[in-house]
mmCIF file of C-alpha atoms and ligand atoms in Angstrom:
data_model
loop_
_atom_site.group_PDB
_atom_site.id
_atom_site.type_symbol
_atom_site.label_atom_id
_atom_site.label_comp_id
_atom_site.label_asym_id
_atom_site.label_seq_id
_atom_site.Cartn_x
_atom_site.Cartn_y
_atom_site.Cartn_z
ATOM 1 C CA MET A 1 0.000 0.000 0.000
ATOM 2 C CA MET A 2 1.235 3.471 -0.784
ATOM 3 C CA PHE A 3 0.284 6.488 1.312
ATOM 4 C CA ASP A 4 0.470 9.790 -0.561
ATOM 5 C CA MET A 5 1.537 12.207 2.156
ATOM 6 C CA ASP A 6 0.137 15.162 0.183
ATOM 7 C CA GLN A 7 -3.342 13.699 0.687
ATOM 8 C CA LEU A 8 -3.069 13.311 4.469
ATOM 9 C CA ASP A 9 -4.025 15.869 7.105
ATOM 10 C CA LEU A 10 -1.720 16.595 10.062
ATOM 11 C CA ALA A 11 -3.261 14.006 12.395
ATOM 12 C CA ARG A 12 -3.002 11.146 9.904
ATOM 13 C CA SER A 13 0.411 12.142 8.620
ATOM 14 C CA TYR A 14 1.720 12.350 12.191
ATOM 15 C CA LYS A 15 0.182 9.000 13.104
ATOM 16 C CA LEU A 16 1.715 7.292 10.090
ATOM 17 C CA LEU A 17 5.182 8.713 10.663
ATOM 18 C CA SER A 18 5.188 8.151 14.409
ATOM 19 C CA SER A 19 4.102 4.537 13.890
ATOM 20 C CA SER A 20 6.698 3.999 11.159
ATOM 21 C CA ILE A 21 9.791 5.556 12.660
ATOM 22 C CA VAL A 22 10.216 3.418 15.747
ATOM 23 C CA PRO A 23 11.615 3.021 18.325
ATOM 24 C CA ARG A 24 12.425 6.606 19.199
ATOM 25 C CA PRO A 25 14.540 7.754 22.127
ATOM 26 C CA ILE A 26 12.717 10.003 24.554
ATOM 27 C CA ALA A 27 14.092 13.374 25.623
ATOM 28 C CA TRP A 28 12.581 14.051 29.006
ATOM 29 C CA VAL A 29 12.900 17.824 28.960
ATOM 30 C CA VAL A 30 13.177 19.837 32.150
ATOM 31 C CA SER A 31 12.992 23.612 31.681
ATOM 32 C CA GLN A 32 12.151 26.703 33.749
ATOM 33 C CA ASP A 33 9.871 29.662 33.119
ATOM 34 C CA ALA A 34 10.826 33.292 33.756
ATOM 35 C CA ASN A 35 9.809 32.910 37.425
ATOM 36 C CA GLY A 36 11.951 29.811 37.889
ATOM 37 C CA VAL A 37 8.962 27.423 37.961
ATOM 38 C CA ALA A 38 10.184 24.082 36.614
ATOM 39 C CA ASN A 39 8.474 22.130 33.877
ATOM 40 C CA ALA A 40 8.960 18.568 32.655
ATOM 41 C CA ALA A 41 7.640 16.836 29.545
ATOM 42 C CA PRO A 42 8.684 13.967 27.255
ATOM 43 C CA TYR A 43 9.614 14.542 23.595
ATOM 44 C CA SER A 44 10.393 11.589 21.350
ATOM 45 C CA LEU A 45 11.056 13.477 18.116
ATOM 46 C CA PHE A 46 14.611 13.543 19.345
ATOM 47 C CA ASN A 47 18.150 12.521 18.527
ATOM 48 C CA PHE A 48 21.705 13.837 18.336
ATOM 49 C CA PHE A 49 23.031 15.093 15.021
ATOM 50 C CA GLY A 50 26.706 15.668 15.557
ATOM 51 C CA GLY A 51 29.427 14.887 18.066
ATOM 52 C CA HIS A 52 31.598 17.968 17.837
ATOM 53 C CA PRO A 53 29.921 20.339 18.352
ATOM 54 C CA PRO A 54 27.540 18.068 20.255
ATOM 55 C CA VAL A 55 24.185 18.901 18.682
ATOM 56 C CA VAL A 56 20.760 17.578 19.643
ATOM 57 C CA CYS A 57 17.406 18.374 18.019
ATOM 58 C CA ILE A 58 13.869 18.010 19.303
ATOM 59 C CA GLY A 59 10.667 18.386 17.283
ATOM 60 C CA MET A 60 8.019 20.268 19.234
ATOM 61 C CA GLY A 61 4.453 20.639 18.053
ATOM 62 C CA ARG A 62 2.647 23.988 18.255
ATOM 63 C CA PRO A 63 -0.986 22.936 18.703
ATOM 64 C CA ASN A 64 -3.321 25.683 17.479
ATOM 65 C CA GLY A 65 -0.277 27.831 16.753
ATOM 66 C CA ARG A 66 0.740 28.033 20.418
ATOM 67 C CA ASP A 67 4.024 27.035 22.044
ATOM 68 C CA LYS A 68 3.989 24.163 24.489
ATOM 69 C CA ASP A 69 5.349 25.152 27.903
ATOM 70 C CA SER A 70 8.749 23.532 27.277
ATOM 71 C CA LEU A 71 9.193 25.537 24.072
ATOM 72 C CA SER A 72 8.048 28.753 25.676
ATOM 73 C CA ASN A 73 10.531 28.200 28.545
ATOM 74 C CA ILE A 74 13.379 27.359 26.176
ATOM 75 C CA ARG A 75 12.706 30.557 24.213
ATOM 76 C CA THR A 76 12.845 32.497 27.504
ATOM 77 C CA THR A 77 15.847 30.942 29.279
ATOM 78 C CA GLN A 78 17.728 29.517 26.256
ATOM 79 C CA GLU A 79 18.531 26.355 28.199
ATOM 80 C CA PHE A 80 17.099 23.036 29.306
ATOM 81 C CA VAL A 81 18.021 19.515 30.407
ATOM 82 C CA ILE A 82 17.335 16.259 28.562
ATOM 83 C CA ASN A 83 16.953 13.383 31.014
ATOM 84 C CA MET A 84 16.916 9.808 29.685
ATOM 85 C CA VAL A 85 13.928 7.643 30.666
ATOM 86 C CA THR A 86 14.577 4.234 32.215
ATOM 87 C CA ALA A 87 11.851 1.591 32.531
ATOM 88 C CA SER A 88 11.605 2.347 36.248
ATOM 89 C CA LEU A 89 10.843 6.009 35.440
ATOM 90 C CA ALA A 90 8.270 5.269 32.706
ATOM 91 C CA GLN A 91 5.172 6.000 34.801
ATOM 92 C CA ALA A 92 6.627 9.226 36.139
ATOM 93 C CA MET A 93 7.526 10.280 32.590
ATOM 94 C CA ASN A 94 3.961 9.578 31.482
ATOM 95 C CA THR A 95 2.579 11.737 34.293
ATOM 96 C CA THR A 96 4.689 14.650 33.086
ATOM 97 C CA SER A 97 3.150 14.348 29.611
ATOM 98 C CA VAL A 98 -0.263 15.386 30.950
ATOM 99 C CA ALA A 99 -1.355 18.807 29.663
ATOM 100 C CA PHE A 100 -1.313 20.539 33.049
ATOM 101 C CA PRO A 101 -1.931 24.301 32.923
ATOM 102 C CA SER A 102 1.134 26.530 32.488
ATOM 103 C CA GLY A 103 2.807 27.275 35.802
ATOM 104 C CA VAL A 104 2.106 23.786 37.182
ATOM 105 C CA ASN A 105 5.316 21.969 38.061
ATOM 106 C CA GLU A 106 4.929 18.474 36.574
ATOM 107 C CA LEU A 107 7.931 17.323 38.594
ATOM 108 C CA ASP A 108 5.877 17.837 41.774
ATOM 109 C CA LYS A 109 2.931 15.960 40.236
ATOM 110 C CA ALA A 110 5.201 13.030 39.421
ATOM 111 C CA GLU A 111 6.977 13.313 42.811
ATOM 112 C CA LEU A 112 10.365 13.673 41.185
ATOM 113 C CA GLU A 113 13.325 15.206 42.963
ATOM 114 C CA THR A 114 15.735 17.396 41.016
ATOM 115 C CA VAL A 115 19.337 18.445 41.523
ATOM 116 C CA THR A 116 21.220 21.489 40.280
ATOM 117 C CA CYS A 117 23.095 21.490 36.984
ATOM 118 C CA SER A 118 26.777 22.256 36.501
ATOM 119 C CA LYS A 119 27.005 24.507 33.445
ATOM 120 C CA ILE A 120 23.491 25.894 33.109
ATOM 121 C CA SER A 121 21.166 27.263 35.753
ATOM 122 C CA GLY A 122 18.434 24.619 35.324
ATOM 123 C CA ARG A 123 17.811 21.416 37.223
ATOM 124 C CA ARG A 124 17.900 17.750 36.263
ATOM 125 C CA ILE A 125 15.946 14.716 37.449
ATOM 126 C CA LYS A 126 17.827 13.029 40.278
ATOM 127 C CA LEU A 127 16.716 9.483 39.447
ATOM 128 C CA SER A 128 17.577 9.658 35.752
ATOM 129 C CA PRO A 129 20.982 7.962 35.314
ATOM 130 C CA LEU A 130 21.879 10.167 32.364
ATOM 131 C CA ALA A 131 21.177 13.839 31.752
ATOM 132 C CA LEU A 132 22.330 16.297 29.098
ATOM 133 C CA GLU A 133 22.647 19.959 29.981
ATOM 134 C CA CYS A 134 21.699 21.865 26.817
ATOM 135 C CA ARG A 135 21.954 25.432 25.564
ATOM 136 C CA LEU A 136 19.691 26.620 22.754
ATOM 137 C CA GLN A 137 21.383 27.189 19.427
ATOM 138 C CA GLN A 138 18.436 27.911 17.151
ATOM 139 C CA ILE A 139 14.733 27.289 16.695
ATOM 140 C CA ILE A 140 13.767 26.261 13.185
ATOM 141 C CA ASP A 141 10.172 27.031 12.250
ATOM 142 C CA VAL A 142 8.488 24.103 10.511
ATOM 143 C CA LYS A 143 5.407 25.975 9.385
ATOM 144 C CA PRO A 144 2.594 25.739 10.173
ATOM 145 C CA SER A 145 2.532 23.287 13.043
ATOM 146 C CA SER A 146 5.870 22.677 14.715
ATOM 147 C CA VAL A 147 9.456 23.738 15.364
ATOM 148 C CA ILE A 148 12.793 21.992 15.620
ATOM 149 C CA VAL A 149 14.766 23.011 18.687
ATOM 150 C CA MET A 150 18.487 22.706 18.021
ATOM 151 C CA ALA A 151 20.786 22.851 21.017
ATOM 152 C CA THR A 152 24.362 22.106 21.975
ATOM 153 C CA VAL A 153 25.130 19.815 24.881
ATOM 154 C CA GLN A 154 27.190 21.591 27.527
ATOM 155 C CA ALA A 155 27.635 18.703 29.959
ATOM 156 C CA ILE A 156 26.579 15.081 30.367
ATOM 157 C CA HIS A 157 25.904 13.579 33.789
ATOM 158 C CA ILE A 158 26.082 9.789 34.032
ATOM 159 C CA ASP A 159 25.718 7.838 37.257
ATOM 160 C CA ASP A 160 29.163 6.484 38.159
ATOM 161 C CA GLU A 161 28.004 2.877 38.158
ATOM 162 C CA TYR A 162 27.313 3.069 34.398
ATOM 163 C CA VAL A 163 30.683 4.523 33.422
ATOM 164 C CA LYS A 164 32.978 1.653 32.398
ATOM 165 C CA ASP A 165 36.012 3.722 31.444
ATOM 166 C CA ALA A 166 35.864 7.477 31.933
ATOM 167 C CA GLN A 167 39.098 8.117 30.056
ATOM 168 C CA ARG A 168 37.824 6.399 26.904
ATOM 169 C CA CYS A 169 34.215 7.504 27.447
ATOM 170 C CA TYR A 170 32.887 3.901 27.560
ATOM 171 C CA VAL A 171 29.379 3.813 28.962
ATOM 172 C CA ASP A 172 27.474 0.668 29.896
ATOM 173 C CA SER A 173 24.283 1.695 28.065
ATOM 174 C CA ALA A 174 22.931 -1.869 28.316
ATOM 175 C CA ARG A 175 22.336 -1.425 32.020
ATOM 176 C CA PHE A 176 20.340 1.809 31.768
ATOM 177 C CA ASP A 177 17.246 -0.094 30.717
ATOM 178 C CA VAL A 178 16.214 2.933 28.702
ATOM 179 C CA ILE A 179 12.825 2.841 26.949
ATOM 180 C CA GLY A 180 11.904 3.967 23.446
ATOM 181 C CA ARG A 181 8.611 5.202 22.085
ATOM 182 C CA MET A 182 6.758 2.978 19.610
ATOM 183 C CA GLU A 183 3.415 3.454 17.867
ATOM 184 C CA SER A 184 0.312 5.020 19.372
ATOM 185 C CA PRO A 185 -1.593 4.547 21.505
ATOM 186 C CA GLY A 186 1.055 4.382 24.162
ATOM 187 C CA TRP A 187 3.392 1.586 23.056
ATOM 188 C CA TYR A 188 6.976 1.518 24.245
ATOM 189 C CA ALA A 189 10.022 -0.710 23.710
ATOM 190 C CA LYS A 190 12.578 -1.792 26.252
ATOM 191 C CA THR A 191 16.241 -1.989 25.284
ATOM 192 C CA VAL A 192 17.273 -5.030 27.316
ATOM 193 C CA ASP A 193 16.939 -7.460 24.362
ATOM 194 C CA ARG A 194 20.054 -6.660 22.347
ATOM 195 C CA PHE A 195 22.539 -8.145 19.908
ATOM 196 C CA VAL A 196 25.979 -7.060 18.817
ATOM 197 C CA MET A 197 27.040 -6.519 15.203
ATOM 198 C CA PRO A 198 30.077 -4.285 14.705
ATOM 199 C CA GLN A 199 30.095 -2.321 11.449
ATOM 200 C CA PRO A 200 32.590 -4.099 9.159
ATOM 201 C CA THR A 201 35.298 -2.398 7.165
ATOM 202 C CA LEU A 202 35.189 -3.054 3.403
ATOM 203 C CA GLU A 203 38.035 -5.583 3.777
ATOM 204 C CA GLU A 204 36.248 -7.438 6.586
ATOM 205 C CA TRP A 205 33.007 -7.524 4.651
ATOM 206 C CA GLU A 206 34.701 -8.866 1.508
ATOM 207 C CA SER A 207 36.548 -11.605 3.393
ATOM 208 C CA LEU A 208 33.449 -12.657 5.339
ATOM 209 C CA ARG A 209 30.897 -12.395 2.524
ATOM 210 C CA HIS A 210 28.422 -15.273 2.716
ATOM 211 C CA ASP A 211 24.704 -15.751 3.319
ATOM 212 C CA GLN A 212 23.144 -12.915 5.224
ATOM 213 C CA PRO A 213 20.245 -14.368 7.143
ATOM 214 C CA GLY A 214 18.081 -12.035 9.238
ATOM 215 C CA LEU A 215 17.852 -12.438 12.948
ATOM 216 C CA GLU A 216 15.686 -15.165 14.408
HETATM 217 C C1 LIG B 301 6.537 9.480 25.223
HETATM 218 C C2 LIG B 301 6.007 10.790 24.705
HETATM 219 C C3 LIG B 301 6.694 11.457 23.712
HETATM 220 C C4 LIG B 301 6.229 12.680 23.227
HETATM 221 N N1 LIG B 301 6.937 13.305 22.234
HETATM 222 C C5 LIG B 301 6.536 14.514 21.785
HETATM 223 C C6 LIG B 301 7.289 15.182 20.775
HETATM 224 O O1 LIG B 301 8.321 14.708 20.300
HETATM 225 N N2 LIG B 301 6.845 16.406 20.369
HETATM 226 C C7 LIG B 301 5.744 16.990 20.915
HETATM 227 O O2 LIG B 301 5.402 18.113 20.528
HETATM 228 N N3 LIG B 301 5.019 16.374 21.872
HETATM 229 C C8 LIG B 301 5.392 15.164 22.334
HETATM 230 N N4 LIG B 301 4.692 14.534 23.325
HETATM 231 C C9 LIG B 301 3.562 15.247 23.947
HETATM 232 C C10 LIG B 301 4.059 16.218 25.041
HETATM 233 O O3 LIG B 301 4.806 15.527 26.027
HETATM 234 C C11 LIG B 301 2.824 16.880 25.680
HETATM 235 O O4 LIG B 301 2.201 17.704 24.731
HETATM 236 C C12 LIG B 301 3.157 17.660 26.932
HETATM 237 O O5 LIG B 301 1.960 18.037 27.587
HETATM 238 C C13 LIG B 301 3.942 18.928 26.637
HETATM 239 O O6 LIG B 301 4.223 19.519 27.873
HETATM 240 P P1 LIG B 301 4.701 21.008 28.050
HETATM 241 O O7 LIG B 301 3.590 21.915 27.542
HETATM 242 O O8 LIG B 301 4.896 21.121 29.549
HETATM 243 O O9 LIG B 301 5.967 21.189 27.286
HETATM 244 C C14 LIG B 301 5.073 13.275 23.787
HETATM 245 C C15 LIG B 301 4.368 12.595 24.785
HETATM 246 C C16 LIG B 301 4.821 11.356 25.226
HETATM 247 C C17 LIG B 301 4.046 10.629 26.299
#
């Protein structure tokens, strides 16, 4: 079946894409408004797009042409934290996705403690084993319904127990038990079921070339 994207309205187009491009990592964004009131919300239109400078992007919808609270805060303070979501934090993350009125601190609703950041003035979620302190670089308007927030990572906090070799920057990602977002309504994937397959060089691939069965 072929879906002609030109024929689809926003809701259908979004549903098709968000069910097709899976799993997606979840940026659990903590930001502050001008009065210092904290805000938390998950965003799965997220990834990193370069290592040096360390660039991350997040797609944020603008329902009815209005900024979500995270976007409004990022415009104001120019900074935010991306916390990674482990399976044990899934319910709390889901609570922070509720459309509470502006000014409500979702971190309180989800009973989440925060700690101060090192290079920005925001706060990060204490229980998240990995957090990225981010500074806004630019906001790209994707008219008429969303924006892409591009930011540079200023610092990464990783719980000591997951750092295998700090000098070489080896992280034991397997043990985070991070979750990814799948299709709607509300499906997620865990990352504990894994396999290893190093990317071969051309020489390795040519010397090993044989049947290429898929995974069982
Ligand atoms: C797992 C998950 C991922 C989400 N990803 C996005 C996203 O990438 N972009 C977006 O605009 N909304 C996304 N949402 C919806 C927002 O989290 C939701 O609109 C939230 O209320 C926004 O909060 P805020 O106004 O405090 O920023 C997601 C929701 C969930 C549960």
